[in-house]
Short mmCIF file of C-alpha atoms in Angstrom, two decimals:
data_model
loop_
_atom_site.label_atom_id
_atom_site.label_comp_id
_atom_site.label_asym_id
_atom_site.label_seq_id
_atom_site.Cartn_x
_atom_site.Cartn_y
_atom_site.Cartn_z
CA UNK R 1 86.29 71.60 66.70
CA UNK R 2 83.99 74.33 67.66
CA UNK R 3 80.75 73.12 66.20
CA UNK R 4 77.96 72.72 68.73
CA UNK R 5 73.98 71.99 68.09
CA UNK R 6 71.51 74.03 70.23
CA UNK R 7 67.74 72.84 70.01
CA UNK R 8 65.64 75.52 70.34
CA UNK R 9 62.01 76.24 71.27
CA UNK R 10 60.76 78.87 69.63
CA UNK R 11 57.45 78.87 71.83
CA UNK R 12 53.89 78.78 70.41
CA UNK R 13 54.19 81.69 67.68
CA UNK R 14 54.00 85.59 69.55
CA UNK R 15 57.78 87.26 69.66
CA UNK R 16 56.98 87.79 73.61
CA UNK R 17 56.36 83.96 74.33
CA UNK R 18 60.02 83.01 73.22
CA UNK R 19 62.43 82.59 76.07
CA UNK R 20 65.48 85.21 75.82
CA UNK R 21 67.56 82.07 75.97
CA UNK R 22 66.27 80.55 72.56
CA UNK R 23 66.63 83.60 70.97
CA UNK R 24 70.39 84.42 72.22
CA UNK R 25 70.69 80.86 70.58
CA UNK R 26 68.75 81.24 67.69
CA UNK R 27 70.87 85.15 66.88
CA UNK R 28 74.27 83.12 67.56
CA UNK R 29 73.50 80.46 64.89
CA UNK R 30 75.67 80.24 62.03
CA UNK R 31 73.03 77.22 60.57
CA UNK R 32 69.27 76.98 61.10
CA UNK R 33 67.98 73.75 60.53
CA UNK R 34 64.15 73.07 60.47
CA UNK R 35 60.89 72.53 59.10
CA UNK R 36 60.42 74.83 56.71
CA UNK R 37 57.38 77.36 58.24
CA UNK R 38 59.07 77.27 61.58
CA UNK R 39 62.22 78.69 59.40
CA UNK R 40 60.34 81.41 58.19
CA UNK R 41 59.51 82.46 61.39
CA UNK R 42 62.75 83.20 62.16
CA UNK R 43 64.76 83.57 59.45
CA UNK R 44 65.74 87.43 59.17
CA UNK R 45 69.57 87.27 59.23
CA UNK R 46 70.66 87.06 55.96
CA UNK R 47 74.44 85.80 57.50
CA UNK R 48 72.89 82.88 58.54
CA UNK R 49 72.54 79.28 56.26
CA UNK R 50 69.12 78.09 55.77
CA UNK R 51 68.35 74.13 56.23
CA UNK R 52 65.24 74.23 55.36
CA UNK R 53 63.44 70.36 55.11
CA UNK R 54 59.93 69.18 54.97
CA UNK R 55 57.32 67.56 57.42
CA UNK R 56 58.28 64.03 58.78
CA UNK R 57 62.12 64.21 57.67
CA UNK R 58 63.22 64.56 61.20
CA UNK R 59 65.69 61.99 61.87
CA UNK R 60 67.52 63.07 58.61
CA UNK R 61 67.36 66.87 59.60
CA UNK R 62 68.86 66.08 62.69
CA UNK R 63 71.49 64.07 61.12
CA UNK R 64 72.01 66.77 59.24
CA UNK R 65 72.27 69.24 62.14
CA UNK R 66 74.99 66.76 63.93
CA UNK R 67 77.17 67.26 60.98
CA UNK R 68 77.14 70.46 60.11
CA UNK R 69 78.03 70.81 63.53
CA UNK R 70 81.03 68.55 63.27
CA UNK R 71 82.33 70.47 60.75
CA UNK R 72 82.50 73.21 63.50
CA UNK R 73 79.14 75.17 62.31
CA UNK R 74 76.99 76.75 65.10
CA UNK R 75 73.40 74.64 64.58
CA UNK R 76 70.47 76.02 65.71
CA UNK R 77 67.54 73.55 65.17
CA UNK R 78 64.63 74.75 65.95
CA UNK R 79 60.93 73.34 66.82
CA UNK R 80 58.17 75.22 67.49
CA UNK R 81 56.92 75.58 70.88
CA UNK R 82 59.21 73.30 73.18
CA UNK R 83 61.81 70.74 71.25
CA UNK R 84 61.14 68.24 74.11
CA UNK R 85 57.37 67.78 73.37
CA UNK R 86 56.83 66.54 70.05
CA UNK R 87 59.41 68.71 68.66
CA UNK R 88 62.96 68.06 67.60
CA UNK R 89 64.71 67.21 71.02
CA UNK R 90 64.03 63.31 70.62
CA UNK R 91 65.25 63.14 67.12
CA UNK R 92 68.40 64.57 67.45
CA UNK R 93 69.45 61.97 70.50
CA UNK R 94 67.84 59.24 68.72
CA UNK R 95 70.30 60.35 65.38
CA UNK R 96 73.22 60.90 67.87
CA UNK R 97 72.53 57.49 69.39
CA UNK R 98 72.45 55.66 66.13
CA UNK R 99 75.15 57.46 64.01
CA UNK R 100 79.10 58.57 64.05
CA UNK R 101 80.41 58.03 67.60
CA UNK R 102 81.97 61.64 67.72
CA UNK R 103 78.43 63.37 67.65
CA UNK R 104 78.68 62.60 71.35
CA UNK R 105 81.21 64.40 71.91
CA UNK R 106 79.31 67.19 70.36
CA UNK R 107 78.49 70.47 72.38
CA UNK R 108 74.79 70.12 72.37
CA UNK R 109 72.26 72.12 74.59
CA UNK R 110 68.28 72.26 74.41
CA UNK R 111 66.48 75.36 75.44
CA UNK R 112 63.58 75.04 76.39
CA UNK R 113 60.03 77.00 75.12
CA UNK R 114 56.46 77.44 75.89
CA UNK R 115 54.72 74.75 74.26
CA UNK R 116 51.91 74.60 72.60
CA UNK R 117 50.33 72.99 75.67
CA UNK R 118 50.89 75.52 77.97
CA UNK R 119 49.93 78.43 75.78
CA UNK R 120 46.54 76.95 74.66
CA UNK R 121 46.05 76.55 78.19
CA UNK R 122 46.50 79.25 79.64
CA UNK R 123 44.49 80.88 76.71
CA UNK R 124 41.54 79.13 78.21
CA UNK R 125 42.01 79.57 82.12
CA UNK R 126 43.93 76.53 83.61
CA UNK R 127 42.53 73.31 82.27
CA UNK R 128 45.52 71.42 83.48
CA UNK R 129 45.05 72.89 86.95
CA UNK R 130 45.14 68.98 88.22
CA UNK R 131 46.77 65.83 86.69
CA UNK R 132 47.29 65.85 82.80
CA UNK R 133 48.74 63.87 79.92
CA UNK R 134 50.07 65.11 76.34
CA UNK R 135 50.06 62.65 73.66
CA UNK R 136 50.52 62.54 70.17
CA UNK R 137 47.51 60.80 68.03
CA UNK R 138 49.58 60.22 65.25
CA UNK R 139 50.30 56.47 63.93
CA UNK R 140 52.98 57.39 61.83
CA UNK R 141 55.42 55.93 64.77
CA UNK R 142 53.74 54.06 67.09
CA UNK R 143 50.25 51.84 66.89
CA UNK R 144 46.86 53.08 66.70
CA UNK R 145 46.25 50.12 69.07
CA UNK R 146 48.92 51.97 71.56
CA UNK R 147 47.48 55.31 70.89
CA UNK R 148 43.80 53.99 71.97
CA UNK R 149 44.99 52.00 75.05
CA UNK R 150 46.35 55.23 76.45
CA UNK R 151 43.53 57.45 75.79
CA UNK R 152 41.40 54.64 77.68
CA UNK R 153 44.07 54.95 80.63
CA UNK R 154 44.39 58.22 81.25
CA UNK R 155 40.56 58.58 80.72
CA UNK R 156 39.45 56.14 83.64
CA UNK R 157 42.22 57.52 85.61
CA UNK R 158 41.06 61.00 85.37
CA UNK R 159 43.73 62.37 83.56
CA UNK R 160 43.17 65.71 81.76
CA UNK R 161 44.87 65.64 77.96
CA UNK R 162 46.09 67.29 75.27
CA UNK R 163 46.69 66.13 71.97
CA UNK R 164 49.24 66.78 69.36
CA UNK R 165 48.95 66.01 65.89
CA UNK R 166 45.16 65.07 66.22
CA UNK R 167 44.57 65.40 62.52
CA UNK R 168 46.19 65.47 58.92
CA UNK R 169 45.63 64.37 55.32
CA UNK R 170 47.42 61.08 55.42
CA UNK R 171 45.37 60.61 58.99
CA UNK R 172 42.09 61.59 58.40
CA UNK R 173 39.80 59.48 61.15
CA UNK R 174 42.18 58.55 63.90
CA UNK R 175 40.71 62.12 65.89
CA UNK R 176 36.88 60.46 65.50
CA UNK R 177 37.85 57.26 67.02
CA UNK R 178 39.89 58.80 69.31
CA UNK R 179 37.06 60.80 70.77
CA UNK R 180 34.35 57.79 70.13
CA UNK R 181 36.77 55.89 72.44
CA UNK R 182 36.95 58.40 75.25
CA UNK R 183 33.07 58.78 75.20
CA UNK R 184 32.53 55.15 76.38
CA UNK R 185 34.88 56.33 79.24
CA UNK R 186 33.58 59.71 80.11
CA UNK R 187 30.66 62.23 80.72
CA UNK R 188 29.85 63.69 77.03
CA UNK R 189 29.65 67.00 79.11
CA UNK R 190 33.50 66.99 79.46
CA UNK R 191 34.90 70.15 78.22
CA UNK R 192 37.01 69.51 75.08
CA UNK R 193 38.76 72.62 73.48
CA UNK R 194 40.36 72.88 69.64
CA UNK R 195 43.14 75.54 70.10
CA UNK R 196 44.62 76.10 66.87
CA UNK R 197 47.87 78.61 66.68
CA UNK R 198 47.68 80.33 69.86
CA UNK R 199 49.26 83.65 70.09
CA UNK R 200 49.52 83.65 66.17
CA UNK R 201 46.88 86.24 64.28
CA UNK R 202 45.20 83.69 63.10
CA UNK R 203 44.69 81.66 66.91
CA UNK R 204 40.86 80.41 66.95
CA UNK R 205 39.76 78.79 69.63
CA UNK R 206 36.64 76.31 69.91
CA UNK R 207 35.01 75.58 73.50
CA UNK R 208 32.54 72.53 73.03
CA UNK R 209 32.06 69.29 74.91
CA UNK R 210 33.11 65.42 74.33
CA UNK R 211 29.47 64.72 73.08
CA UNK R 212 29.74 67.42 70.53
CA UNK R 213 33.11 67.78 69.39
CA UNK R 214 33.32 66.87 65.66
CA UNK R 215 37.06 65.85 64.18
CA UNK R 216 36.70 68.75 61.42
CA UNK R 217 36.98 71.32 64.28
CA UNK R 218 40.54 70.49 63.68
CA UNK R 219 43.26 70.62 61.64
CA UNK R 220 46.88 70.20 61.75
CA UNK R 221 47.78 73.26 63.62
CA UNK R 222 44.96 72.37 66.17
CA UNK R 223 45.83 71.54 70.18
CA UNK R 224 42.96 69.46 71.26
CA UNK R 225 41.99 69.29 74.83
CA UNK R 226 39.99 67.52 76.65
CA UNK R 227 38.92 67.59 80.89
CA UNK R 228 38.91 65.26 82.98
CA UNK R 229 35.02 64.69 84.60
CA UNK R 230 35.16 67.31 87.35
CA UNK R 231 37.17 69.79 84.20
CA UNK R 232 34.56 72.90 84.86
CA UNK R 233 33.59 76.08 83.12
CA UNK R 234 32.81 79.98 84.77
CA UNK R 235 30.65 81.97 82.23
CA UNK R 236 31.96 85.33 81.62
CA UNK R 237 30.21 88.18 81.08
CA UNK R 238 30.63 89.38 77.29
CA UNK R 239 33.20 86.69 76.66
CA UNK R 240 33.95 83.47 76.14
CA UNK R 241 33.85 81.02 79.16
CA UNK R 242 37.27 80.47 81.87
CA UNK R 243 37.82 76.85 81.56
CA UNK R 244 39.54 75.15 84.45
CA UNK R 245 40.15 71.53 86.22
CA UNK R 246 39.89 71.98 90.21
CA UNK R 247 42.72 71.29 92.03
CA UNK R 248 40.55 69.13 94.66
CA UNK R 249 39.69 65.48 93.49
CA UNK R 250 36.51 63.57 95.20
CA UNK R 251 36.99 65.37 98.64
CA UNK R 252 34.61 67.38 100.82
CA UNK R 253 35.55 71.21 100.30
CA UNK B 1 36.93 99.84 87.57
CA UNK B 2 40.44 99.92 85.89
CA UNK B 3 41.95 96.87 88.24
CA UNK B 4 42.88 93.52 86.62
CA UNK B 5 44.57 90.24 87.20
CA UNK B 6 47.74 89.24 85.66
CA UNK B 7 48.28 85.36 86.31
CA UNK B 8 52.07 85.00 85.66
CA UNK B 9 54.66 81.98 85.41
CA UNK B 10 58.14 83.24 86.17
CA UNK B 11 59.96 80.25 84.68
CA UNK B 12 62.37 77.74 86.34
CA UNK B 13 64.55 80.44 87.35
CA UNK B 14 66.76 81.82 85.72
CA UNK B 15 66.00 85.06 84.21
CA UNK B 16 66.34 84.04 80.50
CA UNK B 17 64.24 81.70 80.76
CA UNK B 18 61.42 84.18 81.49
CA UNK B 19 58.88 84.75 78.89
CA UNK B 20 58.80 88.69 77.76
CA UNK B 21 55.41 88.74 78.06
CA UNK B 22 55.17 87.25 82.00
CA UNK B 23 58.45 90.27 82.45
CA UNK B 24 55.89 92.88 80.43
CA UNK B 25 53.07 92.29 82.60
CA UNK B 26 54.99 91.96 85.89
CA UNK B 27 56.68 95.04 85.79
CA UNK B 28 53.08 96.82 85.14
CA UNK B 29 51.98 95.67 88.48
CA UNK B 30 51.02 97.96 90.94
CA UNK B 31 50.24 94.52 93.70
CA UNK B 32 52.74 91.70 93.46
CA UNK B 33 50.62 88.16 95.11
CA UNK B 34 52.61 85.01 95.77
CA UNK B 35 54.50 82.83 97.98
CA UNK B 36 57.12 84.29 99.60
CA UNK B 37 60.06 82.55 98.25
CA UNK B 38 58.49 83.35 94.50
CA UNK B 39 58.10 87.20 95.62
CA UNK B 40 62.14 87.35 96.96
CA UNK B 41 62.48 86.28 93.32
CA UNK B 42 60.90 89.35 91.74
CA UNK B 43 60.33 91.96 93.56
CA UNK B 44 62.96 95.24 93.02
CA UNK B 45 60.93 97.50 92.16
CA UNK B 46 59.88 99.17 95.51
CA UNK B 47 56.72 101.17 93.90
CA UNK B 48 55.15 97.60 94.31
CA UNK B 49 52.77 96.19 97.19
CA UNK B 50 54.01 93.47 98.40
CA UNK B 51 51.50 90.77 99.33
CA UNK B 52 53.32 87.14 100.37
CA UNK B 53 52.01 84.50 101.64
CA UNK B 54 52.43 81.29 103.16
CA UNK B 55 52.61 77.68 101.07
CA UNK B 56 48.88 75.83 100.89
CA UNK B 57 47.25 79.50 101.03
CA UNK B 58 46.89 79.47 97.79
CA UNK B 59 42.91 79.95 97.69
CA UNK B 60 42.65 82.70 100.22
CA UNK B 61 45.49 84.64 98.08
CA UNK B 62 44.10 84.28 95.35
CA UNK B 63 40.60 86.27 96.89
CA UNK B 64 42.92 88.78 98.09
CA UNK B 65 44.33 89.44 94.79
CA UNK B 66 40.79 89.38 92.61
CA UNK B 67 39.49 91.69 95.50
CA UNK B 68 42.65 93.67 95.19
CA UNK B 69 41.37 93.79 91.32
CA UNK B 70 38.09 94.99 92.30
CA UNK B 71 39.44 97.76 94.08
CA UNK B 72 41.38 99.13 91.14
CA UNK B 73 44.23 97.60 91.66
CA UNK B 74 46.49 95.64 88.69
CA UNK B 75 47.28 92.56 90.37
CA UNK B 76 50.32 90.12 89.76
CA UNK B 77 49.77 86.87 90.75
CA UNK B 78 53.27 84.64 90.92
CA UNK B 79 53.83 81.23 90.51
CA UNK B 80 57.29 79.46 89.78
CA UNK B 81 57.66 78.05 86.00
CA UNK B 82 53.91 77.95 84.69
CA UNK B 83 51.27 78.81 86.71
CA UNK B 84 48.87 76.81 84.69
CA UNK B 85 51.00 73.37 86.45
CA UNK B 86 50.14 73.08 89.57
CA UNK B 87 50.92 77.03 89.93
CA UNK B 88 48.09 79.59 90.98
CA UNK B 89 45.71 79.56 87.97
CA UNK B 90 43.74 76.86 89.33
CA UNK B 91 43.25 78.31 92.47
CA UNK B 92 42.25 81.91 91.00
CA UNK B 93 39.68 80.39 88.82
CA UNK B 94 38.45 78.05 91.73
CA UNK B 95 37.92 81.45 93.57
CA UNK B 96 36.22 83.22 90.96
CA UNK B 97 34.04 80.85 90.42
CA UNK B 98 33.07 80.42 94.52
CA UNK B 99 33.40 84.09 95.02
CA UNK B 100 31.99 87.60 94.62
CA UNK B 101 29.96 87.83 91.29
CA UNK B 102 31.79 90.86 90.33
CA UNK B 103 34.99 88.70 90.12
CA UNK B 104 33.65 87.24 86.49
CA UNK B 105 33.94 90.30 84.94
CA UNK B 106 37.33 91.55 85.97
CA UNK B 107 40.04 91.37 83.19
CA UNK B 108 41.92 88.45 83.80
CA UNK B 109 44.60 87.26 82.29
CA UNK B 110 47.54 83.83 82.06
CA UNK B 111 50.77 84.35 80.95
CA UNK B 112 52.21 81.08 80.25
CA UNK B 113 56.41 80.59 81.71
CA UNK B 114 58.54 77.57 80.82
CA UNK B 115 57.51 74.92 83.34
CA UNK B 116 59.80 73.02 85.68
CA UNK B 117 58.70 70.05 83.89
CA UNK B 118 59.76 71.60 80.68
CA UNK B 119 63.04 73.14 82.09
CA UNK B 120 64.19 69.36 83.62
CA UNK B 121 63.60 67.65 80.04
CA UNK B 122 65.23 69.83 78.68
CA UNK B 123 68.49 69.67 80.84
CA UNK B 124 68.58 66.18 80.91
CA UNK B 125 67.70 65.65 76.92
CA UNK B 126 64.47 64.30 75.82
CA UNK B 127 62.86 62.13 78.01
CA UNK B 128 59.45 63.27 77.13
CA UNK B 129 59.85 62.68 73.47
CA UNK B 130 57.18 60.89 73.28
CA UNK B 131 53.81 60.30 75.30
CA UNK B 132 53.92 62.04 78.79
CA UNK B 133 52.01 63.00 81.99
CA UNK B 134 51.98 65.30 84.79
CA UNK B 135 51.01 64.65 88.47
CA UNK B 136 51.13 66.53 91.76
CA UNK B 137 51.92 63.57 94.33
CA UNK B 138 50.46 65.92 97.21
CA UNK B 139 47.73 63.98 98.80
CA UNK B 140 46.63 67.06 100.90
CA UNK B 141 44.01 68.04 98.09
CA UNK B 142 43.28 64.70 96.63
CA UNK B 143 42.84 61.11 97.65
CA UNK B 144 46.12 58.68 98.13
CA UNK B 145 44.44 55.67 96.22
CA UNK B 146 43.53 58.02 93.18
CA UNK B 147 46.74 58.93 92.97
CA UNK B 148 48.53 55.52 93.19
CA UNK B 149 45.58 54.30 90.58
CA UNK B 150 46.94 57.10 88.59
CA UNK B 151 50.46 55.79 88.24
CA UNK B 152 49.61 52.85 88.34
CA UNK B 153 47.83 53.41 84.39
CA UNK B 154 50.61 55.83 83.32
CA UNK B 155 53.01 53.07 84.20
CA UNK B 156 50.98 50.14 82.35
CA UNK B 157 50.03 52.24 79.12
CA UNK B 158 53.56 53.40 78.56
CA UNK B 159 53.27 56.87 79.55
CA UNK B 160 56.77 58.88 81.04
CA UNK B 161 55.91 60.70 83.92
CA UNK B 162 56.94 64.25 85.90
CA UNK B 163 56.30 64.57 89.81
CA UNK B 164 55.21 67.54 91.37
CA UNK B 165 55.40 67.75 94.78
CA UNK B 166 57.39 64.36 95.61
CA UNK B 167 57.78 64.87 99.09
CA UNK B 168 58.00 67.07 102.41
CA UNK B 169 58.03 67.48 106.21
CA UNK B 170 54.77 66.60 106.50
CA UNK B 171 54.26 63.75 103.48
CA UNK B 172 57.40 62.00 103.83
CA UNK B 173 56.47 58.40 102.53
CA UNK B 174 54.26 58.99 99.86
CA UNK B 175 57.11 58.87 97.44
CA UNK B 176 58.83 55.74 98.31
CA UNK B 177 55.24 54.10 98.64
CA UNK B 178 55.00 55.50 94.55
CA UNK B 179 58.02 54.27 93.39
CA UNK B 180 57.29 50.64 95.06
CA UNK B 181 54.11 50.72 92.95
CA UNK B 182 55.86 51.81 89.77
CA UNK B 183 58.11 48.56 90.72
CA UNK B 184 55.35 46.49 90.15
CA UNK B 185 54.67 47.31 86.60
CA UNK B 186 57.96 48.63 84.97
CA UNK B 187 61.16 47.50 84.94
CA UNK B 188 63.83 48.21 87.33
CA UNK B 189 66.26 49.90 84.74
CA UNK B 190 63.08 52.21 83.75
CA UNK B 191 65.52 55.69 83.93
CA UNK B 192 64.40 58.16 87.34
CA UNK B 193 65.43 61.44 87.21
CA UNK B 194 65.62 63.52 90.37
CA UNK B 195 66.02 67.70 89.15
CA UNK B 196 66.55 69.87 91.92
CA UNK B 197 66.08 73.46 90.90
CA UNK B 198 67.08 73.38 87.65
CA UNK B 199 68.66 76.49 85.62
CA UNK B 200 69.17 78.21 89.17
CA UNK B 201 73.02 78.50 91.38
CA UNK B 202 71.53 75.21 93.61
CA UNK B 203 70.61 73.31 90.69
CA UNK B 204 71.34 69.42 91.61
CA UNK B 205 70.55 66.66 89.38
CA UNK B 206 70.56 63.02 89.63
CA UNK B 207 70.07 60.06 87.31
CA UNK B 208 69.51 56.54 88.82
CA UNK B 209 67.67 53.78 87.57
CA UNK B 210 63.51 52.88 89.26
CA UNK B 211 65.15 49.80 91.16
CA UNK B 212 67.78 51.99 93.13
CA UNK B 213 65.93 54.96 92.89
CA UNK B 214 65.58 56.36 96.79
CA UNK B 215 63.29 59.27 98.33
CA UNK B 216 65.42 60.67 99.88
CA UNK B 217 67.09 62.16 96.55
CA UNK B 218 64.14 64.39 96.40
CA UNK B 219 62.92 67.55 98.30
CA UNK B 220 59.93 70.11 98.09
CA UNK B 221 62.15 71.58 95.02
CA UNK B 222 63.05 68.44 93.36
CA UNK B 223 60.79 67.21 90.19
CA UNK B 224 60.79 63.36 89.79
CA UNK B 225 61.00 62.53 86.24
CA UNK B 226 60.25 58.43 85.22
CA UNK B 227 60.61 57.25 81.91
CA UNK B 228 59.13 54.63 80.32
CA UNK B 229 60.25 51.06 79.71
CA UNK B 230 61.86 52.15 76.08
CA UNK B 231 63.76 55.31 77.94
CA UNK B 232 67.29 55.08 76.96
CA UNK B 233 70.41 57.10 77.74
CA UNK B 234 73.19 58.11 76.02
CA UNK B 235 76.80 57.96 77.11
CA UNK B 236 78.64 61.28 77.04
CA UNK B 237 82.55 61.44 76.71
CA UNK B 238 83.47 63.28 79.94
CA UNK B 239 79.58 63.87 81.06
CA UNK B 240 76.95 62.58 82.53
CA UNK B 241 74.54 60.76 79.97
CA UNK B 242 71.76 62.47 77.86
CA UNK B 243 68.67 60.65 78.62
CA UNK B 244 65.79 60.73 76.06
CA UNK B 245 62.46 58.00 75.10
CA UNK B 246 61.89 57.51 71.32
CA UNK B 247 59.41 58.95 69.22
CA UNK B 248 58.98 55.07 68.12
CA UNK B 249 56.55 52.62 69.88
CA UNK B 250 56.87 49.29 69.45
CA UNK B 251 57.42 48.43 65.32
CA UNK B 252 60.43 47.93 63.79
CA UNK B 253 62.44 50.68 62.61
#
């Protein structure tokens, strides 16, 4: 049995943000499992088997990726951005906990990516230059009542955040009460950013605060942001402002 | 004026795990910045000033490298994994913001690298599959109490959590005074994670459980990783275990 499954970040979209390592994985694939846009992305070697599957099928594509690989296929599945932060990573060992015993036994290796955290923030300046939290604000797999209680956390602790998933068809107003919630907690002058496909052509980025920030500033492919109280922005001449968090909390300088 | 800034993340370590980009812009250089130890890393090509400095300078080497900028120069600021993460971002912006007005209208640039949190996930599994957050555990630049209030509403609203800067010679109890606090809300089989240098020749990495979890597994190198109270690992024929938290929260499967 040769078979092995490696889980790859592909990092947030521009060829020179993926990690040599992914892409030594992703050439050495015999199988590329995935959601079908981050496929295309990739997909240029005709040798290699396409498993392409749609959104929210991930516990069955990584099923899928565990067996293939038992049958002594070479697996790349890949996420976008990092497979450890809201990609593929936690499927895959939830699948290998719950199914056939010998996908244990399974060569299996995740390489990690830029995610989509890190390259929206460094887009703006440093943001997350102090303490920060990622979440997802979908309620597809957890409760909204969850979701809320940890925005109010990390809010009165002074967390910075970023948000995945803030917005989709099937969850059209969890991103307003999200950020209704947070402005009981915080300044509405707060810096919150919508970063949507950085380092892709079609990257926009929106700098506007917590009193002001409107849900249809995002969509899907949107990384919201938002500071923490002391978060501050540097106007730029001819450009748009640096964004960053200090790395000093309630001292004297 | 021709001189720029170049805000770089070299990655965990090892050298495919360097972004193409952060490579790109590093060999362009004419002035590499950084602590010393980051430098050793990177510097070969011997057309390149070398400018090290000591840890906790960060704020006076990050003037020297915008007024480097100013004087023509195409500076290369360094920081292990990301330098968004408690790297030097912070500290240039922080600078440019305090500093010499011409500063703001340099070309500046971040160039994102895989994290250390990012590279000890992914070694170890997935145990930020689901909500997560970051902290720096160094009191020198913030207050103790903020950060034990910190933890203290990670740990109570279910959020994982990475440690930067766990310990050294001159905070040695902070981290044991942490993990007694995360005692008090979490269980004591809550999954800790000590990753020492991870994807480097010294990498070291230890998996122990929040009750017998000790300080003295960690250095200035290690990264703490906790889990939350749904963290789970995964036995491995002939390995240690994979250790990942569930994209589910609390509803039946």
């Amino acid at each position: 049995m040769s078979g092995r499954v490696d889980i790859i970040g592909l990092g947030p979209g521009a060829e020179d943000l993926r990690c040599p390592r992914a892409a030594g994985a992703l050439a050495q694939a015999t199988d590329l499992v995935g959601y079908v846009p981050y496929l295309e992305r990739v997909a240029e070697d005709s040798g290699q088997r396409i498993h392409g599957s749609d959104n929210r099928e991930e516990i069955q594509r990584a099923r899928l990726a565990l067996d293939l690989a038992i049958q002594g296929r070479r697996v790349a599945v890949v996420s976008s951005g990092d497979g450890g932060v809201f990609g593929m990573a936690a499927a895959v060992f939830e699948a290998m906990e719950q199914g056939d015993p010998r996908w244990r036994a399974l060569e299996v290796a995740v390489h990690p990516g830029v995610s989509a955290v890190l390259a929206a923030a460094a887009r703006l300046g440093a943001p997350f230059g102090n303490d920060f939290c990622v979440l997802s604000l979908s309620d597809n797999l957890k409760p909204w009542g969850v979701i809320l209680n940890r925005l109010e956390a990390a809010a009165c602790a002074g967390f910075a955040m970023a948000f995945y998933n803030p917005i989709s068809k099937a969850r059209p107003w969890q991103l307003g009460e999200a950020l209704a919630r947070l402005r009981r907690h915080l300044p509405g002058s707060v810096p919150v950013i919508f970063a949507r496909a950085v380092s892709r052509p079609e990257e926009h980025v929106e700098i506007t605060t917590l009193a002001d920030a409107r849900p249809e500033q995002a969509d899907m492919r949107t990384l919201v942001m938002v500071g923490n109280a002391e978060t501050r922005l540097i106007p730029r001449p001819g450009g748009e402002p640096w964004v960053y968090t200090p790395r000093r909390v309630g001292m004297n300088a």
